[in-house]
Protein backbone atom coordinates (compact mmCIF):
# COMPACT_ATOMS: atom_id res chain seq x y z
CA UNK A 1 0.00 0.00 0.00
CA UNK A 2 3.06 2.22 -0.37
CA UNK A 3 3.26 3.24 3.28
CA UNK A 4 6.41 4.86 4.61
CA UNK A 5 8.66 2.13 6.08
CA UNK A 6 8.95 4.16 9.28
CA UNK A 7 5.18 4.03 9.71
CA UNK A 8 5.15 0.29 9.03
CA UNK A 9 7.90 -0.19 11.59
CA UNK A 10 5.93 1.65 14.28
CA UNK A 11 2.78 -0.35 13.56
CA UNK A 12 4.78 -3.60 13.59
CA UNK A 13 6.34 -2.78 16.96
CA UNK A 14 2.93 -2.05 18.46
CA UNK A 15 1.40 -5.18 16.91
CA UNK A 16 4.21 -7.34 18.22
CA UNK A 17 4.15 -5.91 21.74
CA UNK A 18 0.39 -6.23 22.02
CA UNK A 19 0.39 -9.80 20.68
CA UNK A 20 3.02 -10.77 23.24
CA UNK A 21 0.91 -9.23 25.98
CA UNK A 22 -2.13 -11.25 24.91
CA UNK A 23 -0.04 -14.44 24.86
CA UNK A 24 1.71 -13.78 28.20
CA UNK A 25 -0.86 -11.93 30.26
CA UNK A 26 -4.18 -12.11 28.42
CA UNK A 27 -6.39 -14.85 27.04
CA UNK A 28 -7.77 -15.66 23.63
CA UNK A 29 -7.64 -12.62 21.45
CA UNK A 30 -8.09 -11.00 18.11
CA UNK A 31 -6.00 -8.41 16.32
CA UNK A 32 -7.49 -6.24 13.64
CA UNK A 33 -6.32 -3.33 11.60
CA UNK A 34 -8.45 -0.77 9.85
CA UNK A 35 -7.08 1.60 7.24
CA UNK A 36 -8.53 4.73 5.74
CA UNK A 37 -7.06 7.75 3.94
CA UNK A 38 -5.83 9.43 7.10
CA UNK A 39 -5.00 6.72 9.59
CA UNK A 40 -4.44 3.11 10.60
CA UNK A 41 -6.28 1.80 13.62
CA UNK A 42 -4.84 -1.28 15.32
CA UNK A 43 -7.10 -3.01 17.80
CA UNK A 44 -6.19 -5.95 20.04
CA UNK A 45 -8.85 -7.49 22.20
CA UNK A 46 -8.51 -10.42 24.57
CA UNK A 47 -10.71 -12.20 27.07
CA UNK A 48 -8.04 -12.63 29.76
CA UNK A 49 -7.98 -11.41 33.37
CA UNK A 50 -7.65 -7.76 32.39
CA UNK A 51 -5.38 -5.04 33.77
CA UNK A 52 -6.22 -3.98 37.30
CA UNK A 53 -4.26 -0.71 37.36
CA UNK A 54 -3.71 0.63 33.84
CA UNK A 55 -1.68 3.62 35.01
CA UNK A 56 0.72 1.32 36.86
CA UNK A 57 0.91 -1.09 33.89
CA UNK A 58 1.89 1.82 31.63
CA UNK A 59 4.95 2.62 33.76
CA UNK A 60 8.31 1.69 32.26
CA UNK A 61 9.69 -1.41 33.98
CA UNK A 62 6.44 -2.55 35.58
CA UNK A 63 5.75 -6.21 34.82
CA UNK A 64 3.86 -9.12 36.29
CA UNK A 65 5.68 -11.58 33.99
CA UNK A 66 6.46 -14.90 35.64
CA UNK A 67 9.76 -16.80 35.79
CA UNK A 68 8.98 -18.76 32.61
CA UNK A 69 8.47 -15.53 30.68
CA UNK A 70 11.61 -13.97 32.13
CA UNK A 71 13.70 -17.05 31.30
CA UNK A 72 12.76 -16.51 27.67
CA UNK A 73 13.83 -12.89 27.82
CA UNK A 74 10.40 -11.28 28.25
CA UNK A 75 9.08 -9.23 31.12
CA UNK A 76 11.11 -6.03 30.81
CA UNK A 77 7.94 -4.04 31.37
CA UNK A 78 8.57 -1.94 28.27
CA UNK A 79 5.78 -3.18 26.01
CA UNK A 80 3.05 -0.70 26.91
CA UNK A 81 5.49 2.25 27.12
CA UNK A 82 6.77 1.27 23.66
CA UNK A 83 3.24 1.10 22.31
CA UNK A 84 2.54 4.57 23.69
CA UNK A 85 5.76 5.90 22.21
CA UNK A 86 5.24 4.38 18.76
CA UNK A 87 1.57 5.18 18.26
CA UNK A 88 -0.05 8.59 17.84
CA UNK A 89 -2.83 7.68 20.21
CA UNK A 90 -3.40 4.76 22.56
CA UNK A 91 -6.49 3.80 24.46
CA UNK A 92 -6.76 0.87 26.87
CA UNK A 93 -10.01 -0.46 28.26
CA UNK A 94 -10.04 -3.18 30.84
CA UNK A 95 -13.22 -3.29 32.87
CA UNK A 96 -13.13 -5.76 35.73
CA UNK A 97 -13.23 -9.37 34.52
CA UNK A 98 -14.07 -8.35 30.98
CA UNK A 99 -10.72 -8.73 29.27
CA UNK A 100 -8.63 -6.03 27.69
CA UNK A 101 -9.02 -3.89 24.59
CA UNK A 102 -6.10 -1.86 23.30
CA UNK A 103 -6.67 0.56 20.44
CA UNK A 104 -3.88 2.48 18.75
CA UNK A 105 -4.11 5.11 16.03
CA UNK A 106 -1.35 5.95 13.54
CA UNK A 107 -1.80 8.94 11.31
CA UNK A 108 -0.57 8.50 7.77
CA UNK A 109 1.87 11.31 7.01
CA UNK A 110 1.55 13.20 3.74
CA UNK A 111 4.00 12.06 1.10
CA UNK A 112 7.46 13.52 1.72
CA UNK A 113 6.75 14.43 5.34
CA UNK A 114 8.32 12.58 8.24
CA UNK A 115 6.45 10.88 11.06
N1 LIG B 1 -3.57 -8.03 27.61
C1 LIG B 1 -3.24 -7.95 28.90
N2 LIG B 1 -3.97 -8.63 29.84
C2 LIG B 1 -3.65 -8.56 31.16
N3 LIG B 1 -2.61 -7.86 31.64
C3 LIG B 1 -1.84 -7.16 30.76
C4 LIG B 1 -2.11 -7.18 29.36
N4 LIG B 1 -1.20 -6.40 28.76
C5 LIG B 1 -0.40 -5.92 29.72
N5 LIG B 1 -0.78 -6.38 30.94
C6 LIG B 1 -0.16 -6.04 32.26
O1 LIG B 1 0.64 -4.89 32.09
C7 LIG B 1 2.00 -5.19 32.48
C8 LIG B 1 2.97 -4.38 31.65
O2 LIG B 1 2.95 -4.78 30.29
P1 LIG B 1 4.23 -4.51 29.38
O3 LIG B 1 4.59 -3.05 29.51
O4 LIG B 1 3.96 -5.00 28.02
O5 LIG B 1 5.39 -5.32 30.09
P2 LIG B 1 5.66 -6.91 30.10
O6 LIG B 1 4.85 -7.54 29.03
O7 LIG B 1 7.15 -7.03 29.85
O8 LIG B 1 5.26 -7.39 31.47
C9 LIG B 1 2.11 -6.69 32.31
O9 LIG B 1 3.15 -7.25 33.08
C10 LIG B 1 0.73 -7.15 32.77
O10 LIG B 1 0.65 -7.13 34.19
MG1 LIG C 1 4.63 -6.81 27.18
mmCIF file of C-alpha atoms and ligand atoms in Angstrom:
data_model
loop_
_atom_site.group_PDB
_atom_site.id
_atom_site.type_symbol
_atom_site.label_atom_id
_atom_site.label_comp_id
_atom_site.label_asym_id
_atom_site.label_seq_id
_atom_site.Cartn_x
_atom_site.Cartn_y
_atom_site.Cartn_z
ATOM 1 C CA UNK A 1 0.000 0.000 0.000
ATOM 2 C CA UNK A 2 3.062 2.225 -0.366
ATOM 3 C CA UNK A 3 3.261 3.239 3.284
ATOM 4 C CA UNK A 4 6.410 4.864 4.612
ATOM 5 C CA UNK A 5 8.662 2.128 6.076
ATOM 6 C CA UNK A 6 8.952 4.161 9.282
ATOM 7 C CA UNK A 7 5.185 4.032 9.714
ATOM 8 C CA UNK A 8 5.146 0.290 9.029
ATOM 9 C CA UNK A 9 7.905 -0.188 11.591
ATOM 10 C CA UNK A 10 5.927 1.652 14.282
ATOM 11 C CA UNK A 11 2.776 -0.352 13.561
ATOM 12 C CA UNK A 12 4.777 -3.603 13.590
ATOM 13 C CA UNK A 13 6.343 -2.777 16.965
ATOM 14 C CA UNK A 14 2.929 -2.048 18.457
ATOM 15 C CA UNK A 15 1.397 -5.176 16.912
ATOM 16 C CA UNK A 16 4.207 -7.336 18.219
ATOM 17 C CA UNK A 17 4.150 -5.911 21.744
ATOM 18 C CA UNK A 18 0.393 -6.234 22.021
ATOM 19 C CA UNK A 19 0.393 -9.797 20.682
ATOM 20 C CA UNK A 20 3.021 -10.766 23.238
ATOM 21 C CA UNK A 21 0.910 -9.234 25.975
ATOM 22 C CA UNK A 22 -2.125 -11.254 24.914
ATOM 23 C CA UNK A 23 -0.035 -14.444 24.857
ATOM 24 C CA UNK A 24 1.709 -13.784 28.199
ATOM 25 C CA UNK A 25 -0.865 -11.931 30.255
ATOM 26 C CA UNK A 26 -4.181 -12.114 28.420
ATOM 27 C CA UNK A 27 -6.390 -14.846 27.045
ATOM 28 C CA UNK A 28 -7.768 -15.657 23.631
ATOM 29 C CA UNK A 29 -7.642 -12.624 21.451
ATOM 30 C CA UNK A 30 -8.093 -10.995 18.110
ATOM 31 C CA UNK A 31 -5.998 -8.413 16.318
ATOM 32 C CA UNK A 32 -7.488 -6.241 13.636
ATOM 33 C CA UNK A 33 -6.315 -3.327 11.597
ATOM 34 C CA UNK A 34 -8.450 -0.773 9.846
ATOM 35 C CA UNK A 35 -7.082 1.605 7.238
ATOM 36 C CA UNK A 36 -8.534 4.734 5.737
ATOM 37 C CA UNK A 37 -7.057 7.747 3.938
ATOM 38 C CA UNK A 38 -5.833 9.432 7.103
ATOM 39 C CA UNK A 39 -5.005 6.716 9.585
ATOM 40 C CA UNK A 40 -4.443 3.114 10.599
ATOM 41 C CA UNK A 41 -6.279 1.796 13.620
ATOM 42 C CA UNK A 42 -4.844 -1.282 15.324
ATOM 43 C CA UNK A 43 -7.098 -3.012 17.804
ATOM 44 C CA UNK A 44 -6.187 -5.947 20.037
ATOM 45 C CA UNK A 45 -8.855 -7.489 22.196
ATOM 46 C CA UNK A 46 -8.507 -10.420 24.573
ATOM 47 C CA UNK A 47 -10.710 -12.195 27.072
ATOM 48 C CA UNK A 48 -8.044 -12.627 29.758
ATOM 49 C CA UNK A 49 -7.984 -11.414 33.368
ATOM 50 C CA UNK A 50 -7.655 -7.756 32.394
ATOM 51 C CA UNK A 51 -5.383 -5.040 33.772
ATOM 52 C CA UNK A 52 -6.219 -3.983 37.303
ATOM 53 C CA UNK A 53 -4.263 -0.714 37.365
ATOM 54 C CA UNK A 54 -3.710 0.627 33.844
ATOM 55 C CA UNK A 55 -1.680 3.620 35.006
ATOM 56 C CA UNK A 56 0.718 1.323 36.856
ATOM 57 C CA UNK A 57 0.907 -1.093 33.895
ATOM 58 C CA UNK A 58 1.891 1.820 31.633
ATOM 59 C CA UNK A 59 4.945 2.621 33.757
ATOM 60 C CA UNK A 60 8.314 1.692 32.264
ATOM 61 C CA UNK A 61 9.693 -1.412 33.976
ATOM 62 C CA UNK A 62 6.440 -2.554 35.577
ATOM 63 C CA UNK A 63 5.750 -6.208 34.824
ATOM 64 C CA UNK A 64 3.861 -9.122 36.295
ATOM 65 C CA UNK A 65 5.678 -11.575 33.988
ATOM 66 C CA UNK A 66 6.459 -14.904 35.644
ATOM 67 C CA UNK A 67 9.763 -16.804 35.791
ATOM 68 C CA UNK A 68 8.980 -18.761 32.606
ATOM 69 C CA UNK A 69 8.468 -15.526 30.677
ATOM 70 C CA UNK A 70 11.609 -13.975 32.127
ATOM 71 C CA UNK A 71 13.701 -17.049 31.301
ATOM 72 C CA UNK A 72 12.758 -16.509 27.669
ATOM 73 C CA UNK A 73 13.828 -12.888 27.822
ATOM 74 C CA UNK A 74 10.403 -11.283 28.246
ATOM 75 C CA UNK A 75 9.078 -9.227 31.125
ATOM 76 C CA UNK A 76 11.110 -6.034 30.810
ATOM 77 C CA UNK A 77 7.939 -4.043 31.367
ATOM 78 C CA UNK A 78 8.569 -1.938 28.271
ATOM 79 C CA UNK A 79 5.777 -3.184 26.010
ATOM 80 C CA UNK A 80 3.049 -0.704 26.912
ATOM 81 C CA UNK A 81 5.492 2.255 27.123
ATOM 82 C CA UNK A 82 6.766 1.271 23.664
ATOM 83 C CA UNK A 83 3.241 1.101 22.309
ATOM 84 C CA UNK A 84 2.537 4.567 23.692
ATOM 85 C CA UNK A 85 5.765 5.903 22.205
ATOM 86 C CA UNK A 86 5.240 4.377 18.761
ATOM 87 C CA UNK A 87 1.566 5.182 18.264
ATOM 88 C CA UNK A 88 -0.046 8.593 17.841
ATOM 89 C CA UNK A 89 -2.831 7.676 20.207
ATOM 90 C CA UNK A 90 -3.395 4.759 22.560
ATOM 91 C CA UNK A 91 -6.490 3.801 24.461
ATOM 92 C CA UNK A 92 -6.761 0.874 26.866
ATOM 93 C CA UNK A 93 -10.007 -0.455 28.261
ATOM 94 C CA UNK A 94 -10.037 -3.178 30.835
ATOM 95 C CA UNK A 95 -13.222 -3.289 32.875
ATOM 96 C CA UNK A 96 -13.133 -5.764 35.731
ATOM 97 C CA UNK A 97 -13.233 -9.373 34.520
ATOM 98 C CA UNK A 98 -14.068 -8.346 30.984
ATOM 99 C CA UNK A 99 -10.724 -8.733 29.272
ATOM 100 C CA UNK A 100 -8.632 -6.034 27.687
ATOM 101 C CA UNK A 101 -9.016 -3.889 24.586
ATOM 102 C CA UNK A 102 -6.096 -1.860 23.298
ATOM 103 C CA UNK A 103 -6.670 0.555 20.439
ATOM 104 C CA UNK A 104 -3.883 2.478 18.752
ATOM 105 C CA UNK A 105 -4.109 5.106 16.034
ATOM 106 C CA UNK A 106 -1.350 5.945 13.535
ATOM 107 C CA UNK A 107 -1.799 8.944 11.313
ATOM 108 C CA UNK A 108 -0.575 8.502 7.768
ATOM 109 C CA UNK A 109 1.873 11.307 7.007
ATOM 110 C CA UNK A 110 1.546 13.200 3.739
ATOM 111 C CA UNK A 111 4.000 12.060 1.104
ATOM 112 C CA UNK A 112 7.458 13.520 1.718
ATOM 113 C CA UNK A 113 6.752 14.427 5.337
ATOM 114 C CA UNK A 114 8.324 12.580 8.243
ATOM 115 C CA UNK A 115 6.453 10.875 11.056
HETATM 116 N N1 LIG B 1 -3.575 -8.031 27.614
HETATM 117 C C1 LIG B 1 -3.236 -7.952 28.905
HETATM 118 N N2 LIG B 1 -3.974 -8.631 29.840
HETATM 119 C C2 LIG B 1 -3.648 -8.565 31.156
HETATM 120 N N3 LIG B 1 -2.606 -7.857 31.643
HETATM 121 C C3 LIG B 1 -1.836 -7.161 30.762
HETATM 122 C C4 LIG B 1 -2.110 -7.176 29.363
HETATM 123 N N4 LIG B 1 -1.201 -6.395 28.756
HETATM 124 C C5 LIG B 1 -0.403 -5.920 29.722
HETATM 125 N N5 LIG B 1 -0.777 -6.381 30.937
HETATM 126 C C6 LIG B 1 -0.158 -6.041 32.255
HETATM 127 O O1 LIG B 1 0.642 -4.886 32.088
HETATM 128 C C7 LIG B 1 1.998 -5.194 32.477
HETATM 129 C C8 LIG B 1 2.974 -4.376 31.652
HETATM 130 O O2 LIG B 1 2.952 -4.777 30.286
HETATM 131 P P1 LIG B 1 4.227 -4.505 29.383
HETATM 132 O O3 LIG B 1 4.588 -3.047 29.510
HETATM 133 O O4 LIG B 1 3.960 -5.002 28.019
HETATM 134 O O5 LIG B 1 5.395 -5.323 30.085
HETATM 135 P P2 LIG B 1 5.661 -6.911 30.104
HETATM 136 O O6 LIG B 1 4.848 -7.537 29.033
HETATM 137 O O7 LIG B 1 7.147 -7.028 29.847
HETATM 138 O O8 LIG B 1 5.261 -7.391 31.472
HETATM 139 C C9 LIG B 1 2.114 -6.694 32.308
HETATM 140 O O9 LIG B 1 3.151 -7.247 33.076
HETATM 141 C C10 LIG B 1 0.733 -7.150 32.774
HETATM 142 O O10 LIG B 1 0.654 -7.127 34.190
HETATM 143 MG MG1 LIG B 2 4.632 -6.805 27.180
#
